[in-house]
mmCIF file of C-alpha atoms in Angstrom:
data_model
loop_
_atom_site.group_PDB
_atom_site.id
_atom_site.type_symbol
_atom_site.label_atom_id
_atom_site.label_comp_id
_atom_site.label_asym_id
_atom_site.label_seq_id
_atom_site.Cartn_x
_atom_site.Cartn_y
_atom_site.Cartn_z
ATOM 1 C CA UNK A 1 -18.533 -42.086 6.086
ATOM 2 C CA UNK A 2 -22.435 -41.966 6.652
ATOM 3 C CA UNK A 3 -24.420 -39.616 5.069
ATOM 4 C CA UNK A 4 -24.712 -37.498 7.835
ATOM 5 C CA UNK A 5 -21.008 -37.178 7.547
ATOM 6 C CA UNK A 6 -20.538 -36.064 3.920
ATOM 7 C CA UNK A 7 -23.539 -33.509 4.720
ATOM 8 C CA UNK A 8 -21.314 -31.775 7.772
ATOM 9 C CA UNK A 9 -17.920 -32.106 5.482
ATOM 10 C CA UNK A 10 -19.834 -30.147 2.237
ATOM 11 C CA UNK A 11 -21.851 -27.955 4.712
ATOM 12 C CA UNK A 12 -18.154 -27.229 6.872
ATOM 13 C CA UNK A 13 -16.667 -26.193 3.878
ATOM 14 C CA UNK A 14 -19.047 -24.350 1.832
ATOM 15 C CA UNK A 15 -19.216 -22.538 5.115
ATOM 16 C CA UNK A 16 -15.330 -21.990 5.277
ATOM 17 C CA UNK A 17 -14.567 -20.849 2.183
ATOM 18 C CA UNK A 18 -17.660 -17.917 2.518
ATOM 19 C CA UNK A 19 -16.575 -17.126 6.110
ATOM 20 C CA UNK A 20 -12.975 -16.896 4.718
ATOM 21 C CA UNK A 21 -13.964 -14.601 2.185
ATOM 22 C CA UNK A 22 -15.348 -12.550 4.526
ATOM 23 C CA UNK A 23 -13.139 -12.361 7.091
ATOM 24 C CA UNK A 24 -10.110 -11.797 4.663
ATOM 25 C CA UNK A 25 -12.223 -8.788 2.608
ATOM 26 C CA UNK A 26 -12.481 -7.200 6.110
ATOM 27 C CA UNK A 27 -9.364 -7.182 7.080
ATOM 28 C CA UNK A 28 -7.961 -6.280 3.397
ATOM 29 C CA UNK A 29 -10.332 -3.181 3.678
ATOM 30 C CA UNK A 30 -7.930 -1.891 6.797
ATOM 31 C CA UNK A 31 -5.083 -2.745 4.749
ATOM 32 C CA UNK A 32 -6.775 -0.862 1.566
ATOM 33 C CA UNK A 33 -7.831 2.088 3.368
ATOM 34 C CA UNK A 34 -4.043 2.716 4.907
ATOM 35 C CA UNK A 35 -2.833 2.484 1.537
ATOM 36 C CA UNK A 36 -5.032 4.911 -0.324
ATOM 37 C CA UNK A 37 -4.406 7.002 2.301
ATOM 38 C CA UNK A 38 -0.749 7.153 1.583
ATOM 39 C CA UNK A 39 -2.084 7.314 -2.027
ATOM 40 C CA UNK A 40 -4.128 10.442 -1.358
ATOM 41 C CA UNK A 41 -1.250 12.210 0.502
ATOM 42 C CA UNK A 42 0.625 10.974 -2.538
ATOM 43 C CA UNK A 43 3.191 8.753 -0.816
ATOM 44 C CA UNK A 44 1.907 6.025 -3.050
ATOM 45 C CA UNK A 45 1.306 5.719 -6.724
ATOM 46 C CA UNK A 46 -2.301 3.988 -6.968
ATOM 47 C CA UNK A 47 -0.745 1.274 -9.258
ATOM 48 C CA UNK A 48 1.307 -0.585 -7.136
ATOM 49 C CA UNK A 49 -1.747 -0.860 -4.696
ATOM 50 C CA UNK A 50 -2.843 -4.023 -5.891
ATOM 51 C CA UNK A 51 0.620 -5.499 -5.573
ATOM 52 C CA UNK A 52 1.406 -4.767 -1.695
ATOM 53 C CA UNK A 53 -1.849 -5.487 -1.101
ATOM 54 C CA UNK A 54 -1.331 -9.229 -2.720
ATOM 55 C CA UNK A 55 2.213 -9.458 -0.610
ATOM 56 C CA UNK A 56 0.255 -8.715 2.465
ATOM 57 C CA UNK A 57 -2.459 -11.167 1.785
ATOM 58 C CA UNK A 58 -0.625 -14.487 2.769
ATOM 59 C CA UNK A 59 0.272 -12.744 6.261
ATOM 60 C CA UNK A 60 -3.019 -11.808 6.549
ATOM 61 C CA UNK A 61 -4.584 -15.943 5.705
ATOM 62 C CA UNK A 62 -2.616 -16.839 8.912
ATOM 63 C CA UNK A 63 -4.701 -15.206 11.056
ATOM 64 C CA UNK A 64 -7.935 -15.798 8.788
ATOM 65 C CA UNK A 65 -7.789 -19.399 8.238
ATOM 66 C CA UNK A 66 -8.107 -20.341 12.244
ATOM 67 C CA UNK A 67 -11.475 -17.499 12.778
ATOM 68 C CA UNK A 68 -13.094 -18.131 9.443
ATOM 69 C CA UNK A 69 -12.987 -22.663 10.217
ATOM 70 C CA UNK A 70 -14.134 -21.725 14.171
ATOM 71 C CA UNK A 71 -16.913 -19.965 12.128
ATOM 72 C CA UNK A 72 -17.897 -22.182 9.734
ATOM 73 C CA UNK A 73 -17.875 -24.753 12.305
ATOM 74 C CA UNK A 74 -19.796 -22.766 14.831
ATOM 75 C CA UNK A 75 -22.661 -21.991 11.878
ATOM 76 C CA UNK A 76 -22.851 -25.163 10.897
ATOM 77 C CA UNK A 77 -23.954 -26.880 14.289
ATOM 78 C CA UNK A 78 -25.584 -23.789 15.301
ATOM 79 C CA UNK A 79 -27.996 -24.354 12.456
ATOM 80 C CA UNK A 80 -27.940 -28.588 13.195
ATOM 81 C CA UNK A 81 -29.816 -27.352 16.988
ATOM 82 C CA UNK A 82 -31.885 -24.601 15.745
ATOM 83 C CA UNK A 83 -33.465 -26.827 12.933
ATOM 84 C CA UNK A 84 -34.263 -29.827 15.302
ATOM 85 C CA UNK A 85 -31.772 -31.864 12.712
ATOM 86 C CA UNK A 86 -29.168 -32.002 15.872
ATOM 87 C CA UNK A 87 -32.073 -33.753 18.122
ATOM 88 C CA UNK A 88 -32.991 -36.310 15.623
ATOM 89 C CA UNK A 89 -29.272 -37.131 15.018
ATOM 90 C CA UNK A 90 -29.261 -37.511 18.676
ATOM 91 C CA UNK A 91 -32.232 -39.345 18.845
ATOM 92 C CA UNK A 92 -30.240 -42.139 16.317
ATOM 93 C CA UNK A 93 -27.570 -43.211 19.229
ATOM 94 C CA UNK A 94 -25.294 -40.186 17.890
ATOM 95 C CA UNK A 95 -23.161 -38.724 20.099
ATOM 96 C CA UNK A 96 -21.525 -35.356 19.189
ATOM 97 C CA UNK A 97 -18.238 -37.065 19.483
ATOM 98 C CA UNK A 98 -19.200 -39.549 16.306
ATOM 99 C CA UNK A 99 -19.746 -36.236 14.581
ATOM 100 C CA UNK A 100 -16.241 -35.215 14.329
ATOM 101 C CA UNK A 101 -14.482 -37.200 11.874
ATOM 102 C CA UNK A 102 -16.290 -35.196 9.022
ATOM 103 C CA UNK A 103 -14.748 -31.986 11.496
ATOM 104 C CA UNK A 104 -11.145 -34.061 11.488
ATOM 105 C CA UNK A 105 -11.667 -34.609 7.775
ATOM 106 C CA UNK A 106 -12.094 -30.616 6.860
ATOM 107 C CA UNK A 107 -9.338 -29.248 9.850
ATOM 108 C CA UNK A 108 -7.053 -31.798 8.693
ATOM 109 C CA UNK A 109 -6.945 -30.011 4.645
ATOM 110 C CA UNK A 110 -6.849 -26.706 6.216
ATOM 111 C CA UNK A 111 -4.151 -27.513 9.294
ATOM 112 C CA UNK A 112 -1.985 -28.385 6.338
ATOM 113 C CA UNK A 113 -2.961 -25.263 4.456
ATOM 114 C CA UNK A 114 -2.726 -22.925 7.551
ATOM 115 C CA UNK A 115 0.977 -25.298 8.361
ATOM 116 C CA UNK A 116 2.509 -24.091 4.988
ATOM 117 C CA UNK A 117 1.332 -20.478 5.475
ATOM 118 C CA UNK A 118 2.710 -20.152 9.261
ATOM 119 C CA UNK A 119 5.857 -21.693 8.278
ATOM 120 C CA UNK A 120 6.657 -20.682 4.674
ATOM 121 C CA UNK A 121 4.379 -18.662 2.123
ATOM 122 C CA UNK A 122 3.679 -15.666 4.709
ATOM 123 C CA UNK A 123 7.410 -15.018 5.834
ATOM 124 C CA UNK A 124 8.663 -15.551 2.167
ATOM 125 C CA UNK A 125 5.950 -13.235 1.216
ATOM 126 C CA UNK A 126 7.483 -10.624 3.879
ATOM 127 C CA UNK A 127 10.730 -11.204 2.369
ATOM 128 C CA UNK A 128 9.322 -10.410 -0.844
ATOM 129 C CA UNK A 129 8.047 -7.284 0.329
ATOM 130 C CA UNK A 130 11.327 -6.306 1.745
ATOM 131 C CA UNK A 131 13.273 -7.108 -1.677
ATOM 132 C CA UNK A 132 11.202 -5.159 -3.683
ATOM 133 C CA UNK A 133 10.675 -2.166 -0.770
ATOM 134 C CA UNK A 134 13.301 -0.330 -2.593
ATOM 135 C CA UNK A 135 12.365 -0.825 -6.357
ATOM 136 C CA UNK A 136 8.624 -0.081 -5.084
ATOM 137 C CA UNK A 137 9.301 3.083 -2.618
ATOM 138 C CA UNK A 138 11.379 4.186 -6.516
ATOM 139 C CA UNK A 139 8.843 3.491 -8.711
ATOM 140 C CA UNK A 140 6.479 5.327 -6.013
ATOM 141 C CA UNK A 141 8.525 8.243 -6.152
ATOM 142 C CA UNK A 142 8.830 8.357 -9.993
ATOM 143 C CA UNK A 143 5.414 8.123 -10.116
ATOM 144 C CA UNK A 144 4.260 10.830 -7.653
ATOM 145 C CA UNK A 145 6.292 13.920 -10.131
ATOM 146 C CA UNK A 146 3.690 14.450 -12.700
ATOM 147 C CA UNK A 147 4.628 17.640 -14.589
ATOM 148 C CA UNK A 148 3.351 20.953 -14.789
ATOM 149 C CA UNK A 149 1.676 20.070 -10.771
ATOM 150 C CA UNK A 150 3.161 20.212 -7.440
ATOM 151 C CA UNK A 151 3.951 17.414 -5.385
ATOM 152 C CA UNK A 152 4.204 17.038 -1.424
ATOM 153 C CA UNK A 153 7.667 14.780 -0.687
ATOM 154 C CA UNK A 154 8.387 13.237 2.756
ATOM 155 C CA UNK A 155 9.862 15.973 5.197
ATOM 156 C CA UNK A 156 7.533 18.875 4.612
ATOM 157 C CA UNK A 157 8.937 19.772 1.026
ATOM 158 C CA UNK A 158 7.110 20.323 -2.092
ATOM 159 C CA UNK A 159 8.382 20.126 -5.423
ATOM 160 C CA UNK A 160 7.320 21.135 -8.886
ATOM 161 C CA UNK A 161 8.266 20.314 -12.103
ATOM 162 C CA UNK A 162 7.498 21.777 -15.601
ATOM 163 C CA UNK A 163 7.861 19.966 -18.926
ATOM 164 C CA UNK A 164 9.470 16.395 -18.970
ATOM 165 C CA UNK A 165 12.064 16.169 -21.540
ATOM 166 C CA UNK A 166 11.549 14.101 -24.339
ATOM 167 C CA UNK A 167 8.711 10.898 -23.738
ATOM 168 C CA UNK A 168 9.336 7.860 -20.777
ATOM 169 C CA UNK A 169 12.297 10.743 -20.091
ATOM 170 C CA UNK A 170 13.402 11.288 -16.276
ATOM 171 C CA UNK A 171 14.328 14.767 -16.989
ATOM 172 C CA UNK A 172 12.679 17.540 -16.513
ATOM 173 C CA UNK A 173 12.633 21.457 -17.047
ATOM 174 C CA UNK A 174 11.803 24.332 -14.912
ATOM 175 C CA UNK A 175 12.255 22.999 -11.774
ATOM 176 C CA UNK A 176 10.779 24.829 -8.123
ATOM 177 C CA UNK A 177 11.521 23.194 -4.678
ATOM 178 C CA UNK A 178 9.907 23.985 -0.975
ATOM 179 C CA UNK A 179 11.368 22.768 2.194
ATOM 180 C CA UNK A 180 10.478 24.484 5.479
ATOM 181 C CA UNK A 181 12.011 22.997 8.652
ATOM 182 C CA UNK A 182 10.642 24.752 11.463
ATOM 183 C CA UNK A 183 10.439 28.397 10.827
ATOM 184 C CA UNK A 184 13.467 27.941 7.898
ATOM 185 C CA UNK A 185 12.567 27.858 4.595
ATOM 186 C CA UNK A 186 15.062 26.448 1.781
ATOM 187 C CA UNK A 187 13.611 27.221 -1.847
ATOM 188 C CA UNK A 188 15.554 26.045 -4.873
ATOM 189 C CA UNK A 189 14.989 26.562 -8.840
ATOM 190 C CA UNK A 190 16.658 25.343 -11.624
ATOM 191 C CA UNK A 191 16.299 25.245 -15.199
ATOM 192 C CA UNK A 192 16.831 21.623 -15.611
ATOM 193 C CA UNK A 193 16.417 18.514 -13.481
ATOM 194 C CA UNK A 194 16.715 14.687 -13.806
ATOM 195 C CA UNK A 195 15.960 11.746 -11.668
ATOM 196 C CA UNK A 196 19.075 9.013 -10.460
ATOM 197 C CA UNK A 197 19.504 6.238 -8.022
ATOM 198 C CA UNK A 198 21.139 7.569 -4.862
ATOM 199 C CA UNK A 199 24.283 5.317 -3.292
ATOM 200 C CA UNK A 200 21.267 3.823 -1.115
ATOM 201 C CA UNK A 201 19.139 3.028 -3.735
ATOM 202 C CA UNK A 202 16.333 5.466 -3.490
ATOM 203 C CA UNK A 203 15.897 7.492 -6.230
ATOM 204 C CA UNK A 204 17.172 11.133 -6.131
ATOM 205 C CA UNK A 205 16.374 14.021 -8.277
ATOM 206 C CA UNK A 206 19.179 15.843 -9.445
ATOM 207 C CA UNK A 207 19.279 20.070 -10.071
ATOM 208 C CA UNK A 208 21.101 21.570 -12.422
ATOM 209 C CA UNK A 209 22.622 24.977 -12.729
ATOM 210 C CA UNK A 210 19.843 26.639 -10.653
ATOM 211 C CA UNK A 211 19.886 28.810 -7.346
ATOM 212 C CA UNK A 212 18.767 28.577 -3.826
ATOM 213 C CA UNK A 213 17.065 31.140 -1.633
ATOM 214 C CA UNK A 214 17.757 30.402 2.373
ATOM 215 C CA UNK A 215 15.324 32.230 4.580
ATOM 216 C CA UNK A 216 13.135 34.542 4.130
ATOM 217 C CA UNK A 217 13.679 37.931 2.003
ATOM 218 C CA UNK A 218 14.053 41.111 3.967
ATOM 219 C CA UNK A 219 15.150 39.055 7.311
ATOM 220 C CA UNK A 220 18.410 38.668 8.940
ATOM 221 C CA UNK A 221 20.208 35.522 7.031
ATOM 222 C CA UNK A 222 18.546 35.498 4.412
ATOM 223 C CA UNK A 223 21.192 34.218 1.209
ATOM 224 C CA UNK A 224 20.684 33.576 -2.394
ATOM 225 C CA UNK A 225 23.638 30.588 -3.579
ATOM 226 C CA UNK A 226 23.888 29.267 -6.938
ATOM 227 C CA UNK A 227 24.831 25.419 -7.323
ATOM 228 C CA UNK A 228 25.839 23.887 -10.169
ATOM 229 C CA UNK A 229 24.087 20.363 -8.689
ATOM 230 C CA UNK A 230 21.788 20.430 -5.965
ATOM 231 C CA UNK A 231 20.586 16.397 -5.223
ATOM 232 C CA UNK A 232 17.036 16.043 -3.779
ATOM 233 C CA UNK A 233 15.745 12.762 -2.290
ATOM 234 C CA UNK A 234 12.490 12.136 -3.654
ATOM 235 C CA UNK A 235 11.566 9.341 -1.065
ATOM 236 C CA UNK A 236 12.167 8.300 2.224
ATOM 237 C CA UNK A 237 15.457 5.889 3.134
ATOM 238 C CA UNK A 238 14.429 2.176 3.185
ATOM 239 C CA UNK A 239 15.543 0.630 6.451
ATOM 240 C CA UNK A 240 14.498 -2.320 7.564
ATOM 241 C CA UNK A 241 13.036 -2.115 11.143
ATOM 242 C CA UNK A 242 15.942 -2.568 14.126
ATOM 243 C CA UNK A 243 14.211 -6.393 15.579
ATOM 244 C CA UNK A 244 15.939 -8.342 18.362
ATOM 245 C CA UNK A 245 19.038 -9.641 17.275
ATOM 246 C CA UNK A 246 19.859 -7.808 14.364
ATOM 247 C CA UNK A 247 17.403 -10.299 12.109
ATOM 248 C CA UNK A 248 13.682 -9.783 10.601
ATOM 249 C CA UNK A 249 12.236 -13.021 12.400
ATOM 250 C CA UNK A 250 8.763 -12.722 10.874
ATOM 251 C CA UNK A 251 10.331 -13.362 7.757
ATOM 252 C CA UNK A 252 13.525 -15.608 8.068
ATOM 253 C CA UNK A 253 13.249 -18.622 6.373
ATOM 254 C CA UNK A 254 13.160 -22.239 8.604
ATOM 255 C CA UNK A 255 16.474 -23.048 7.292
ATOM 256 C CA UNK A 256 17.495 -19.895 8.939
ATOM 257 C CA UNK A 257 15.717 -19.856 12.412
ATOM 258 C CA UNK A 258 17.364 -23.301 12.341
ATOM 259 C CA UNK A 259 21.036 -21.680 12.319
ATOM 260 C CA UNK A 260 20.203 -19.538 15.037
ATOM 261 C CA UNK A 261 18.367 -22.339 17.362
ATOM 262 C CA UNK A 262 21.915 -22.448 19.363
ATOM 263 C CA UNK A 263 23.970 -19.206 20.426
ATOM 264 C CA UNK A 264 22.611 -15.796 21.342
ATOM 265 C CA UNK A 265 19.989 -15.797 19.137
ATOM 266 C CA UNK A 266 18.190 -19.071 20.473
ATOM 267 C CA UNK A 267 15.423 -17.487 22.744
ATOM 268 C CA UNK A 268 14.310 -15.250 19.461
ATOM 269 C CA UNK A 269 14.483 -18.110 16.796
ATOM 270 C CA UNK A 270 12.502 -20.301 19.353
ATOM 271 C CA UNK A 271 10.021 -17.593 19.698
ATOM 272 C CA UNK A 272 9.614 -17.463 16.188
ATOM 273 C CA UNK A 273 8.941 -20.777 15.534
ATOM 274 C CA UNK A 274 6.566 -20.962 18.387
ATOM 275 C CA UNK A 275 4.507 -18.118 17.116
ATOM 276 C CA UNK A 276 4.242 -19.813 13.650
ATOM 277 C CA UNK A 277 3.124 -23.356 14.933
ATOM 278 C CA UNK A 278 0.522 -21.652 17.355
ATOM 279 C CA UNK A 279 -2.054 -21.283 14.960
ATOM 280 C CA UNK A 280 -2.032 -24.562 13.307
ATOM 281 C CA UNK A 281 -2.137 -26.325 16.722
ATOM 282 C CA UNK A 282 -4.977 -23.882 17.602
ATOM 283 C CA UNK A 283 -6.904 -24.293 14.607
ATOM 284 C CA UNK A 284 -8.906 -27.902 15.362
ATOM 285 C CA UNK A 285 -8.536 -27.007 19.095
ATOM 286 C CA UNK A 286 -10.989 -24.043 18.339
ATOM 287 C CA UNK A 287 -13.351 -25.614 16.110
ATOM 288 C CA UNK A 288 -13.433 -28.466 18.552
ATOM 289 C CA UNK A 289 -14.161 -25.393 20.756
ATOM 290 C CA UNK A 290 -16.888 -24.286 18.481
ATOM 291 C CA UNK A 291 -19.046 -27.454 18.777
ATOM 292 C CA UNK A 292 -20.539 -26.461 22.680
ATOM 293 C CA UNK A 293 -20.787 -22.999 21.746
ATOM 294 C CA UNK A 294 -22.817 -23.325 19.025
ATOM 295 C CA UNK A 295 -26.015 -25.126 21.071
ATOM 296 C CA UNK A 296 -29.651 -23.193 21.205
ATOM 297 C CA UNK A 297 -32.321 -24.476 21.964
ATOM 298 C CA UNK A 298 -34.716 -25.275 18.654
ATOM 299 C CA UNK A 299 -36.508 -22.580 17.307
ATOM 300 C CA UNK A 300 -35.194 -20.755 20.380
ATOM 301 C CA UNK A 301 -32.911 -17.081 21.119
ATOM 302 C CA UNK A 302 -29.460 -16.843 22.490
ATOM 303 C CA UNK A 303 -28.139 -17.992 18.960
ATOM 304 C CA UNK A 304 -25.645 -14.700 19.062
ATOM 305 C CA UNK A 305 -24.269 -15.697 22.462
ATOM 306 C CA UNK A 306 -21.979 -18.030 22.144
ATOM 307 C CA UNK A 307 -20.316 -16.791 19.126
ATOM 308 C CA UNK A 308 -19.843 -13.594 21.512
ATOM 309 C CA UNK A 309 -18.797 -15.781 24.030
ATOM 310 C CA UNK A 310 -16.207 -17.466 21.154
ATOM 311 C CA UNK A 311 -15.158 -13.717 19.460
ATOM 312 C CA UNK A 312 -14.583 -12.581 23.498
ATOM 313 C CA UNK A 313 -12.384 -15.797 24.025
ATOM 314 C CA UNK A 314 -10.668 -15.731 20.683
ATOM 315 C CA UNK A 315 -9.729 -11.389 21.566
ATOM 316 C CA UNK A 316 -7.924 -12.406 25.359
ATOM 317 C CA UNK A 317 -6.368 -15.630 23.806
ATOM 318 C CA UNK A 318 -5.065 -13.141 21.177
ATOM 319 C CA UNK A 319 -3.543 -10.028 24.169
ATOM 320 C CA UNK A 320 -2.225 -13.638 26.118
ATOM 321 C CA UNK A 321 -0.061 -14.599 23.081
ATOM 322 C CA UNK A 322 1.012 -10.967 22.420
ATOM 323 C CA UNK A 323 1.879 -10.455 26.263
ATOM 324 C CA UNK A 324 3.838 -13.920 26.122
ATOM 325 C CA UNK A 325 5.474 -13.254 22.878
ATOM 326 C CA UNK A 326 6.743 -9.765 23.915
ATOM 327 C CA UNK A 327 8.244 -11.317 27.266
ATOM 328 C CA UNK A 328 9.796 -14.131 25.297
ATOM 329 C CA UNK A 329 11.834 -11.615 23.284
ATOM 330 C CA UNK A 330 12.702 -9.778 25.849
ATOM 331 C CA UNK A 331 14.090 -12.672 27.864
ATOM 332 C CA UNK A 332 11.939 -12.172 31.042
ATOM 333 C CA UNK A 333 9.659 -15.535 30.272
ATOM 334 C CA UNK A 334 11.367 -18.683 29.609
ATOM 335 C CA UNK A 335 11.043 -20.439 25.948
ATOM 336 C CA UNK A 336 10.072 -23.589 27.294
ATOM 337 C CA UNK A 337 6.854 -24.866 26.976
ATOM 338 C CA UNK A 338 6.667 -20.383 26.035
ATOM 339 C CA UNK A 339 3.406 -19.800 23.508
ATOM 340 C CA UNK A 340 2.634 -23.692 23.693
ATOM 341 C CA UNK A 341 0.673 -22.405 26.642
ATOM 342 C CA UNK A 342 -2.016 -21.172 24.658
ATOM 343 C CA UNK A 343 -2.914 -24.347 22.314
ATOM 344 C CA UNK A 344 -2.986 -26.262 26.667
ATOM 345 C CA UNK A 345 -5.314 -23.421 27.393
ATOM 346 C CA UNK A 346 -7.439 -23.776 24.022
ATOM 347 C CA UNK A 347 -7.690 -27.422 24.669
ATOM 348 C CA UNK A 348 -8.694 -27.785 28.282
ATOM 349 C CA UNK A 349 -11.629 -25.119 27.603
ATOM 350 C CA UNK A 350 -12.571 -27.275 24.875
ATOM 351 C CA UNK A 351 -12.135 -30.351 26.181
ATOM 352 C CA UNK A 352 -14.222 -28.934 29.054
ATOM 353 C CA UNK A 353 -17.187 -27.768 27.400
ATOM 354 C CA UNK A 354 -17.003 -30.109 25.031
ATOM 355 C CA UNK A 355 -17.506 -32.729 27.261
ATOM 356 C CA UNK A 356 -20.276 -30.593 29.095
ATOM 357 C CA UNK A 357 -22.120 -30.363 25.972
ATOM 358 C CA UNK A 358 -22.014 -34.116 24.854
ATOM 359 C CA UNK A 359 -23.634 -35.494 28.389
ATOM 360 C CA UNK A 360 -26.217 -33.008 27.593
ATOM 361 C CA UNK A 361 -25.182 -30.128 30.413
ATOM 362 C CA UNK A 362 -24.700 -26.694 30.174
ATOM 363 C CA UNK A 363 -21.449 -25.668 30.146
ATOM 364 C CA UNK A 364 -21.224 -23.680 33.186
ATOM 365 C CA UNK A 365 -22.385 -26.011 36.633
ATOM 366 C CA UNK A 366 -25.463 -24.395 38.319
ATOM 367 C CA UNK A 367 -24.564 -22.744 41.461
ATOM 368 C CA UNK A 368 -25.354 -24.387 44.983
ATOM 369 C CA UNK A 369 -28.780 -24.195 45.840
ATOM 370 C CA UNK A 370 -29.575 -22.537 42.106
ATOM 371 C CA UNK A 371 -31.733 -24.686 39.596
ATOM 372 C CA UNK A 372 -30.478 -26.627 36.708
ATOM 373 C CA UNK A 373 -31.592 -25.423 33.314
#
């Protein structure tokens, strides 16, 4: 490699990694700000923040890794024109297309990265997240009952509870519970109360010799029962969310889309797959992309546009794959060539401008009659 070469490959990747950083720390805000949400309505103890927010990160590198290298690579030859450096590589016999090997050389490290992340770390980071939902939505629950305060549960009910008995205990004393469903309202005390795993597996809070008052007093139906053992369910059921075919796709395992390529299940394993290699074929097709987009003139405006122009393409490229996806599933699109439409797309733009850019035209023809700039 020439000089020029190593300068674009440590210049490409400086770039990456800060526009990666970026991108991922605004995208983790959205993810923060839902879950300290649910930790301010107190679905959610703050500790276990920091976890779901680590199981969500791999998912969240799939879509990262592919914006934060078009980027970088946009940046860095965006900065090559405006500093004049791009006309006196030119001026050498240097074509843009004998700048990118030192492109190939960076999108090759992070195609593999962005390969292993599609295809295995982000669905087996799902799966993670769907192991643990039930030990986290328990601890969650444990965690919201702090005694001597009341605590808002799932299903309009709030629940108090006095002294804990004895220290790290999960029993409790002097116990009130609220639940109003419509215009009913279901209030329970007891004297003593202690938390146990339901036949489900989320954690239940158990009454003990206490009494229940249905409706309200002075009104018709209004009752007072005693119970020897009232259970309350201190979180919400986890289910795992009804997906075509009875399986989580976004995070089976390969050897497990592979059992389904044949039989019923074909056109939603297929999908799958499809979906996960779309990025990594996308990835060098966009910084390739990148390369036409990033020209302005030296010392010139207009250095905003085509990144707008990129961030505009990248946002109906993203509703296309959706739209495809959703029809793929549903069986009204076939499977075949399915979301390998996209990466065609991707590459004749690129191709396109690409080759516009390198003979020294603009990217869009003049019109008939119209003057070339």
């Amino acid at each position: 490699m020439t000089r020029i070469h190593m300068q674009l490959v440590r210049n490409i990747t400086t770039s990456f990694l800060l526009t990666c950083l970026v991108v991922l720390a605004i995208l983790a805000i959205g993810q923060v700000t839902q879950l300290l949400k649910q930790v301010a309505s107190g679905q959610l103890p703050l500790s276990i923040v920091l976890q779901l927010l680590g199981l969500a990160v791999p998912t969240l590198l799939v879509m990262v890794l592919p914006l934060a290298f078009f980027f970088a690579v946009y940046l860095v030859f965006s900065n090559l024109y405006r500093s004049n450096e791009m006309v006196a590589i030119r001026s050498t016999g240097t074509g843009l297309s004998r700048l990118l090997p030192p492109v190939a050389v960076v999108a090759a490290g992070v195609f593999c990265l962005e390969l292993m992340l599609s295809l295995s770390w982000a669905p087996g980071a799902q799966r993670q997240l769907q192991s643990d939902s039930a030990r986290l939505a328990n601890a969650a629950a444990e965690a919201m009952l702090q005694p001597g305060s009341f605590t808002n549960l799932p299903g309009d009910r709030v629940i108090y509870v006095g002294q804990a008995v004895g220290k790290n205990s999960h029993r409790f004393r002097e116990i009130f519970l609220s639940i109003v469903q419509g215009n009913q309202l279901d209030l329970a005390t007891a004297a003593y109360g202690e938390i146990k795993p339901g036949r489900d597996g989320v954690l239940t809070l158990v009454l003990v010799d206490g009494q229940r008052y249905l409706g309200r007093p002075g009104q018709n139906g209004f009752k007072v029962l005693s119970f020897a053992h009232y259970r309350v369910l201190l979180g919400s059921p986890v289910t795992s969310a009804a997906q075509p075919g009875g399986v989580s796709w976004g995070s089976a395992s390969l050897s497990q889309l592979g059992r389904h390529l044949r039989g019923p299940e074909m056109r939603f394993a297929v999908t799958e797959l499809e979906w996960r290699l779309l990025w990594p074929l996308a990835l060098p097709l966009l910084a390739l992309l990148a390369i036409p987009l990033a020209y302005s003139e030296p010392r010139g405006g207009g250095r905003a546009a085509g990144m707008l122009v990129g961030i505009l393409f990248l946002l109906a490229i993203n509703n296309i794959v959706i739209y495809l996806k959703e029809h793929m599933m549903s069986g009204e699109m076939p499977i075949f060539p399915g979301l390998f439409w996209v990466p065609l797309l991707i590459l004749v733009v690129a191709m396109y401008t690409f080759l516009r850019r390198s003979r020294d035209l603009p990217i869009l023809p003049a019109w008939p009659g119209a003057r070339a700039s």
